[in-house]
Amino acid sequence: SSGETAGIFTPKQEDYQKVYDDIAKLLEEKDDYDDGSYGPVLVRLAWHASGTYDKETGTGGSNGATMRFAPEGDHGANAGLVAARDFLEPVKQKHPWISYSDLWILSGVCAIQEMQGPVIPYRPGRHDKDIVACTPDGRLPDASQGNKHLRDIFYRMGFNDQEIVALSGAHALGRCHTTRSGYEGPWTFSPTVVTNEYYKLLLNEKWSWKKWNGPKQLEDKTTRSLMMLPTDMAIVTDKTFKQWAEKYAKDEELFFKDFSNVIVKLFELGVPFAEGSEKMTLKPTNV
Ligand code: CCH
């Protein structure tokens, strides 16, 4: 089975599948969290680990898991992600050979697939780094801003406009917490299932500013139970972004294909994979 040569453990696909299965099992067991799943917060952990990447300097990205350390873990954008890291700790204890960096990304892949999303090909090979590799604050997007800010942040990682819109569809999942970001509420009525509902709601609902003491956010006029951030609104007020939002609202299959491609790119930013390393497809639980 697993390759063991002179005490050096060389994990194979079947070993990653075991880790995947353990994360999936925990997701199923721990259903008393938020809307019934840790899935969304695991996706957010994997995204925030990756989204610090700067293509000019090659710093940041998922290779390092530096969010384990206080400077980066305490960045405002990362508030609440300790819930995801703690959720994964028993998995790390059971499979100590996997790096935190690879584990966090594997958990994002697992969460997306288990929440009925597209297949996300996975490639391991990340190594945990020391505290000195922590990225400076301010690399992740600020929800109070608009289209220029989105381009500044995502172009820095090497993404284009289409990719920005495809990535934003992740907000079909999960919710905002006043205790974390200050914002409140979910984007969709099915926050634990991957869908193209984010685009449909953005385009088809009427949105107005929520009247409250919190930060500026929008609410849907029909039920007033859903939310959009100012940055979400930029996806339909910017002409170029909007064209992609319209395509994804109409065609969930296209969204799934583009979302899978762009999230693989996100998860691999700045990772020096070994020569000849290959992506693997890990098997979802219920198919
Ligand atoms: Fe996001 N996101 N995100 N987001 N995000 C929040 C929650 C989630 C922004 C701001 C916020 C992406 C892009 C952006 C998820 C995935 C992605 C929250 C609420 C804010 C604020 C945090 C809280 O209070 O708990 C901004 C700004 C951008 C700009 O583009 C991208 C890209 C992804 C993934 C591909 C997920 C999932 C959540 C839900 C987390 C949860 O705990 O439910």
GROMACS .gro file of C-alpha atoms and ligand atoms in nm:
model
  330
    1SER     CA    1   0.000   0.000   0.000
    2SER     CA    2   0.162   0.328   0.113
    3GLY     CA    3   0.519   0.374   0.001
    4GLU     CA    4   0.770   0.360   0.284
    5THR     CA    5   1.134   0.379   0.184
    6ALA     CA    6   1.404   0.399   0.448
    7GLY     CA    7   1.163   0.560   0.693
    8ILE     CA    8   1.056   0.833   0.453
    9PHE     CA    9   0.683   0.816   0.398
   10THR     CA   10   0.584   0.889   0.040
   11PRO     CA   11   0.208   0.942   0.037
   12LYS     CA   12   0.009   0.817  -0.259
   13GLN     CA   13  -0.332   0.913  -0.393
   14GLU     CA   14  -0.495   0.653  -0.166
   15ASP     CA   15  -0.342   0.825   0.137
   16TYR     CA   16  -0.484   1.164   0.032
   17GLN     CA   17  -0.818   0.991  -0.025
   18LYS     CA   18  -0.810   0.870   0.337
   19VAL     CA   19  -0.757   1.226   0.459
   20TYR     CA   20  -1.035   1.344   0.226
   21ASP     CA   21  -1.271   1.078   0.361
   22ASP     CA   22  -1.194   1.177   0.722
   23ILE     CA   23  -1.269   1.544   0.647
   24ALA     CA   24  -1.591   1.444   0.471
   25LYS     CA   25  -1.693   1.226   0.767
   26LEU     CA   26  -1.629   1.512   1.012
   27LEU     CA   27  -1.832   1.747   0.790
   28GLU     CA   28  -2.122   1.506   0.813
   29GLU     CA   29  -2.089   1.453   1.189
   30LYS     CA   30  -2.044   1.814   1.297
   31ASP     CA   31  -2.370   1.945   1.154
   32ASP     CA   32  -2.459   2.174   1.445
   33TYR     CA   33  -2.252   2.462   1.311
   34ASP     CA   34  -2.394   2.772   1.136
   35ASP     CA   35  -2.630   2.657   0.856
   36GLY     CA   36  -2.547   2.292   0.923
   37SER     CA   37  -2.197   2.265   0.781
   38TYR     CA   38  -1.835   2.366   0.832
   39GLY     CA   39  -1.801   2.343   0.452
   40PRO     CA   40  -1.822   2.716   0.379
   41VAL     CA   41  -1.570   2.818   0.643
   42LEU     CA   42  -1.326   2.552   0.513
   43VAL     CA   43  -1.356   2.704   0.164
   44ARG     CA   44  -1.287   3.044   0.316
   45LEU     CA   45  -0.979   2.912   0.498
   46ALA     CA   46  -0.836   2.767   0.175
   47TRP     CA   47  -0.910   3.093  -0.010
   48HIS     CA   48  -0.752   3.317   0.254
   49ALA     CA   49  -0.445   3.092   0.271
   50SER     CA   50  -0.408   3.129  -0.109
   51GLY     CA   51  -0.528   3.484  -0.168
   52THR     CA   52  -0.226   3.652  -0.009
   53TYR     CA   53  -0.022   3.572  -0.320
   54ASP     CA   54   0.174   3.851  -0.490
   55LYS     CA   55   0.293   3.755  -0.837
   56GLU     CA   56   0.563   4.027  -0.843
   57THR     CA   57   0.748   3.906  -0.535
   58GLY     CA   58   0.627   3.545  -0.538
   59THR     CA   59   0.538   3.582  -0.170
   60GLY     CA   60   0.222   3.460   0.003
   61GLY     CA   61  -0.008   3.190  -0.130
   62SER     CA   62  -0.109   2.855   0.010
   63ASN     CA   63   0.246   2.721   0.038
   64GLY     CA   64   0.331   2.786   0.402
   65ALA     CA   65   0.012   2.791   0.610
   66THR     CA   66   0.148   3.099   0.784
   67MET     CA   67  -0.201   3.187   0.910
   68ARG     CA   68  -0.117   2.947   1.198
   69PHE     CA   69   0.089   3.232   1.346
   70ALA     CA   70  -0.046   3.533   1.530
   71PRO     CA   71   0.051   3.816   1.296
   72GLU     CA   72  -0.137   3.666   1.001
   73GLY     CA   73  -0.401   3.476   1.200
   74ASP     CA   74  -0.491   3.805   1.368
   75HIS     CA   75  -0.537   4.002   1.045
   76GLY     CA   76  -0.891   4.141   1.043
   77ALA     CA   77  -0.975   3.953   0.723
   78ASN     CA   78  -0.896   3.622   0.894
   79ALA     CA   79  -1.131   3.673   1.190
   80GLY     CA   80  -1.323   3.353   1.265
   81LEU     CA   81  -1.104   3.121   1.059
   82VAL     CA   82  -0.976   2.965   1.381
   83ALA     CA   83  -1.303   2.766   1.371
   84ALA     CA   84  -1.189   2.603   1.045
   85ARG     CA   85  -0.833   2.542   1.168
   86ASP     CA   86  -0.960   2.383   1.492
   87PHE     CA   87  -1.205   2.167   1.295
   88LEU     CA   88  -0.912   2.023   1.098
   89GLU     CA   89  -0.680   1.961   1.395
   90PRO     CA   90  -0.801   1.604   1.469
   91VAL     CA   91  -0.744   1.520   1.100
   92LYS     CA   92  -0.388   1.654   1.121
   93GLN     CA   93  -0.329   1.450   1.441
   94LYS     CA   94  -0.449   1.133   1.268
   95HIS     CA   95  -0.242   1.196   0.953
   96PRO     CA   96   0.067   1.383   1.082
   97TRP     CA   97   0.253   1.330   0.751
   98ILE     CA   98   0.040   1.588   0.567
   99SER     CA   99   0.148   1.953   0.591
  100TYR     CA  100  -0.103   2.206   0.720
  101SER     CA  101  -0.066   2.384   0.386
  102ASP     CA  102  -0.172   2.075   0.190
  103LEU     CA  103  -0.441   1.988   0.448
  104TRP     CA  104  -0.610   2.330   0.433
  105ILE     CA  105  -0.631   2.317   0.053
  106LEU     CA  106  -0.746   1.955   0.058
  107SER     CA  107  -1.022   2.060   0.300
  108GLY     CA  108  -1.135   2.331   0.057
  109VAL     CA  109  -1.143   2.075  -0.225
  110CYS     CA  110  -1.334   1.829  -0.006
  111ALA     CA  111  -1.583   2.094   0.113
  112ILE     CA  112  -1.664   2.208  -0.243
  113GLN     CA  113  -1.711   1.850  -0.369
  114GLU     CA  114  -1.913   1.741  -0.064
  115MET     CA  115  -2.139   2.048  -0.102
  116GLN     CA  116  -2.236   1.915  -0.448
  117GLY     CA  117  -1.992   2.136  -0.634
  118PRO     CA  118  -1.776   2.047  -0.934
  119VAL     CA  119  -1.479   1.813  -0.915
  120ILE     CA  120  -1.170   2.009  -0.806
  121PRO     CA  121  -0.849   1.834  -0.913
  122TYR     CA  122  -0.600   1.834  -0.622
  123ARG     CA  123  -0.225   1.850  -0.629
  124PRO     CA  124  -0.022   1.813  -0.307
  125GLY     CA  125   0.331   1.935  -0.245
  126ARG     CA  126   0.304   2.237  -0.014
  127HIS     CA  127   0.543   2.279   0.277
  128ASP     CA  128   0.470   2.463   0.599
  129LYS     CA  129   0.680   2.773   0.654
  130ASP     CA  130   0.803   2.956   0.960
  131ILE     CA  131   0.652   3.266   1.123
  132VAL     CA  132   0.888   3.495   0.927
  133ALA     CA  133   0.700   3.406   0.607
  134CYS     CA  134   0.378   3.567   0.737
  135THR     CA  135   0.238   3.808   0.479
  136PRO     CA  136   0.171   4.177   0.557
  137ASP     CA  137  -0.185   4.280   0.638
  138GLY     CA  138  -0.399   4.420   0.356
  139ARG     CA  139  -0.350   4.161   0.081
  140LEU     CA  140  -0.704   4.021   0.100
  141PRO     CA  141  -0.999   4.217  -0.039
  142ASP     CA  142  -1.185   4.483   0.160
  143ALA     CA  143  -1.560   4.429   0.128
  144SER     CA  144  -1.645   4.799   0.163
  145GLN     CA  145  -1.481   4.885  -0.171
  146GLY     CA  146  -1.565   4.858  -0.542
  147ASN     CA  147  -1.455   4.738  -0.887
  148LYS     CA  148  -1.116   4.914  -0.890
  149HIS     CA  149  -1.019   4.754  -0.561
  150LEU     CA  150  -1.126   4.408  -0.684
  151ARG     CA  151  -0.906   4.450  -0.991
  152ASP     CA  152  -0.612   4.578  -0.783
  153ILE     CA  153  -0.630   4.281  -0.547
  154PHE     CA  154  -0.699   4.002  -0.798
  155TYR     CA  155  -0.469   4.131  -1.075
  156ARG     CA  156  -0.191   4.125  -0.811
  157MET     CA  157  -0.253   3.748  -0.782
  158GLY     CA  158  -0.254   3.713  -1.163
  159PHE     CA  159  -0.628   3.679  -1.233
  160ASN     CA  160  -0.832   3.844  -1.510
  161ASP     CA  161  -1.186   3.986  -1.507
  162GLN     CA  162  -1.357   3.660  -1.601
  163GLU     CA  163  -1.170   3.481  -1.323
  164ILE     CA  164  -1.265   3.748  -1.068
  165VAL     CA  165  -1.633   3.694  -1.149
  166ALA     CA  166  -1.603   3.313  -1.144
  167LEU     CA  167  -1.428   3.319  -0.805
  168SER     CA  168  -1.691   3.551  -0.658
  169GLY     CA  169  -1.955   3.282  -0.712
  170ALA     CA  170  -1.815   3.114  -0.401
  171HIS     CA  171  -2.044   3.351  -0.212
  172ALA     CA  172  -2.327   3.111  -0.295
  173LEU     CA  173  -2.181   2.949   0.017
  174GLY     CA  174  -2.182   3.050   0.380
  175ARG     CA  175  -2.264   3.371   0.552
  176CYS     CA  176  -2.129   3.685   0.715
  177HIS     CA  177  -2.102   3.701   1.094
  178THR     CA  178  -2.119   4.031   1.287
  179THR     CA  179  -1.865   3.885   1.530
  180ARG     CA  180  -1.613   3.825   1.249
  181SER     CA  181  -1.638   4.076   0.963
  182GLY     CA  182  -1.908   4.299   1.109
  183TYR     CA  183  -2.140   4.210   0.818
  184GLU     CA  184  -2.446   3.990   0.869
  185GLY     CA  185  -2.632   3.719   0.680
  186PRO     CA  186  -2.610   3.472   0.390
  187TRP     CA  187  -2.598   3.551   0.015
  188THR     CA  188  -2.832   3.271  -0.092
  189PHE     CA  189  -3.113   3.051   0.042
  190SER     CA  190  -2.892   2.739   0.009
  191PRO     CA  191  -2.563   2.837   0.176
  192THR     CA  192  -2.436   2.480   0.206
  193VAL     CA  193  -2.479   2.385  -0.162
  194VAL     CA  194  -2.260   2.503  -0.451
  195THR     CA  195  -2.491   2.667  -0.710
  196ASN     CA  196  -2.497   2.964  -0.949
  197GLU     CA  197  -2.762   3.128  -0.728
  198TYR     CA  198  -2.524   3.411  -0.634
  199TYR     CA  199  -2.534   3.547  -0.990
  200LYS     CA  200  -2.907   3.490  -1.031
  201LEU     CA  201  -2.986   3.678  -0.713
  202LEU     CA  202  -2.743   3.961  -0.791
  203LEU     CA  203  -2.908   4.011  -1.131
  204ASN     CA  204  -3.273   3.934  -1.061
  205GLU     CA  205  -3.334   4.069  -0.712
  206LYS     CA  206  -3.373   4.433  -0.616
  207TRP     CA  207  -3.109   4.533  -0.363
  208SER     CA  208  -3.122   4.825  -0.124
  209TRP     CA  209  -2.899   4.949   0.156
  210LYS     CA  210  -2.977   4.782   0.488
  211LYS     CA  211  -3.079   5.026   0.759
  212TRP     CA  212  -2.875   4.934   1.063
  213ASN     CA  213  -2.580   5.039   1.274
  214GLY     CA  214  -2.340   4.798   1.104
  215PRO     CA  215  -2.115   4.847   0.801
  216LYS     CA  216  -2.279   4.936   0.466
  217GLN     CA  217  -2.435   4.624   0.310
  218LEU     CA  218  -2.730   4.549   0.085
  219GLU     CA  219  -3.044   4.346   0.148
  220ASP     CA  220  -3.291   4.192  -0.097
  221LYS     CA  221  -3.620   4.381  -0.120
  222THR     CA  222  -3.833   4.064  -0.136
  223THR     CA  223  -3.737   3.881   0.186
  224ARG     CA  224  -3.479   4.113   0.345
  225SER     CA  225  -3.304   3.797   0.467
  226LEU     CA  226  -3.023   3.786   0.210
  227MET     CA  227  -2.723   4.014   0.179
  228MET     CA  228  -2.466   4.148  -0.065
  229LEU     CA  229  -2.141   4.326   0.015
  230PRO     CA  230  -2.041   4.644  -0.171
  231THR     CA  231  -1.776   4.435  -0.354
  232ASP     CA  232  -2.047   4.183  -0.458
  233MET     CA  233  -2.251   4.466  -0.608
  234ALA     CA  234  -1.948   4.569  -0.818
  235ILE     CA  235  -1.985   4.235  -1.001
  236VAL     CA  236  -2.307   4.368  -1.162
  237THR     CA  237  -2.239   4.743  -1.175
  238ASP     CA  238  -1.913   4.702  -1.368
  239LYS     CA  239  -1.998   4.638  -1.734
  240THR     CA  240  -1.723   4.385  -1.800
  241PHE     CA  241  -1.784   4.191  -1.480
  242LYS     CA  242  -2.160   4.194  -1.547
  243GLN     CA  243  -2.124   4.018  -1.883
  244TRP     CA  244  -1.965   3.722  -1.706
  245ALA     CA  245  -2.221   3.729  -1.423
  246GLU     CA  246  -2.495   3.703  -1.687
  247LYS     CA  247  -2.329   3.401  -1.849
  248TYR     CA  248  -2.292   3.224  -1.514
  249ALA     CA  249  -2.650   3.307  -1.410
  250LYS     CA  250  -2.777   3.144  -1.730
  251ASP     CA  251  -2.550   2.843  -1.740
  252GLU     CA  252  -2.463   2.658  -1.420
  253GLU     CA  253  -2.256   2.403  -1.610
  254LEU     CA  254  -2.034   2.680  -1.748
  255PHE     CA  255  -2.002   2.826  -1.399
  256PHE     CA  256  -1.903   2.487  -1.253
  257LYS     CA  257  -1.637   2.439  -1.523
  258ASP     CA  258  -1.491   2.789  -1.486
  259PHE     CA  259  -1.515   2.782  -1.106
  260SER     CA  260  -1.326   2.453  -1.092
  261ASN     CA  261  -1.050   2.585  -1.320
  262VAL     CA  262  -1.010   2.914  -1.134
  263ILE     CA  263  -1.014   2.764  -0.785
  264VAL     CA  264  -0.743   2.517  -0.887
  265LYS     CA  265  -0.539   2.815  -1.009
  266LEU     CA  266  -0.605   3.001  -0.682
  267PHE     CA  267  -0.508   2.702  -0.467
  268GLU     CA  268  -0.182   2.655  -0.661
  269LEU     CA  269  -0.059   3.017  -0.663
  270GLY     CA  270   0.309   3.030  -0.569
  271VAL     CA  271   0.338   2.659  -0.495
  272PRO     CA  272   0.668   2.510  -0.622
  273PHE     CA  273   0.539   2.165  -0.714
  274ALA     CA  274   0.792   1.892  -0.774
  275GLU     CA  275   0.871   1.825  -1.137
  276GLY     CA  276   0.625   1.580  -1.289
  277SER     CA  277   0.377   1.617  -1.001
  278GLU     CA  278   0.024   1.543  -1.115
  279LYS     CA  279  -0.324   1.649  -1.018
  280MET     CA  280  -0.543   1.381  -0.864
  281THR     CA  281  -0.919   1.349  -0.857
  282LEU     CA  282  -1.042   1.253  -0.514
  283LYS     CA  283  -1.368   1.067  -0.490
  284PRO     CA  284  -1.667   1.245  -0.334
  285THR     CA  285  -1.858   1.052  -0.065
  286ASN     CA  286  -2.205   1.015  -0.213
  287VAL     CA  287  -2.150   0.922  -0.577
  288CCH    FE1  288  -1.562   3.591   0.072
  288CCH     N1  289  -1.626   3.689   0.238
  288CCH     N2  290  -1.491   3.764  -0.005
  288CCH     N3  291  -1.485   3.490  -0.087
  288CCH     N4  292  -1.620   3.417   0.157
  288CCH     C1  293  -1.690   3.634   0.346
  288CCH     C2  294  -1.730   3.503   0.360
  288CCH     C3  295  -1.699   3.403   0.269
  288CCH     C4  296  -1.501   3.888   0.052
  288CCH     C5  297  -1.548   3.915   0.180
  288CCH     C6  298  -1.609   3.823   0.263
  288CCH     C7  299  -1.420   3.544  -0.193
  288CCH     C8  300  -1.410   3.680  -0.222
  288CCH     C9  301  -1.441   3.781  -0.132
  288CCH    C10  302  -1.609   3.292   0.099
  288CCH    C11  303  -1.534   3.260  -0.014
  288CCH    C12  304  -1.476   3.354  -0.097
  288CCH    C13  305  -1.716   3.737   0.442
  288CCH    C14  306  -1.785   3.716   0.575
  288CCH    C15  307  -1.666   3.854   0.390
  288CCH    C16  308  -1.670   3.992   0.455
  288CCH    C17  309  -1.688   3.667   0.682
  288CCH    C18  310  -1.759   3.644   0.814
  288CCH     O1  311  -1.813   3.741   0.868
  288CCH     O2  312  -1.758   3.528   0.861
  288CCH    C19  313  -1.456   3.988  -0.042
  288CCH    C20  314  -1.450   4.137  -0.015
  288CCH    C21  315  -1.420   3.923  -0.155
  288CCH    C22  316  -1.371   3.989  -0.278
  288CCH     O3  317  -1.369   3.933  -0.384
  288CCH    C23  318  -1.363   3.439  -0.274
  288CCH    C24  319  -1.279   3.461  -0.400
  288CCH    C25  320  -1.397   3.320  -0.213
  288CCH    C26  321  -1.362   3.179  -0.252
  288CCH    C27  322  -1.329   3.142  -0.373
  288CCH    C28  323  -1.687   3.196   0.175
  288CCH    C29  324  -1.707   3.048   0.142
  288CCH    C30  325  -1.743   3.267   0.283
  288CCH    C31  326  -1.836   3.213   0.391
  288CCH    C32  327  -1.760   3.179   0.516
  288CCH    C33  328  -1.848   3.130   0.628
  288CCH     O4  329  -1.797   3.123   0.740
  288CCH     O5  330  -1.965   3.097   0.606
   0.00000   0.00000   0.00000
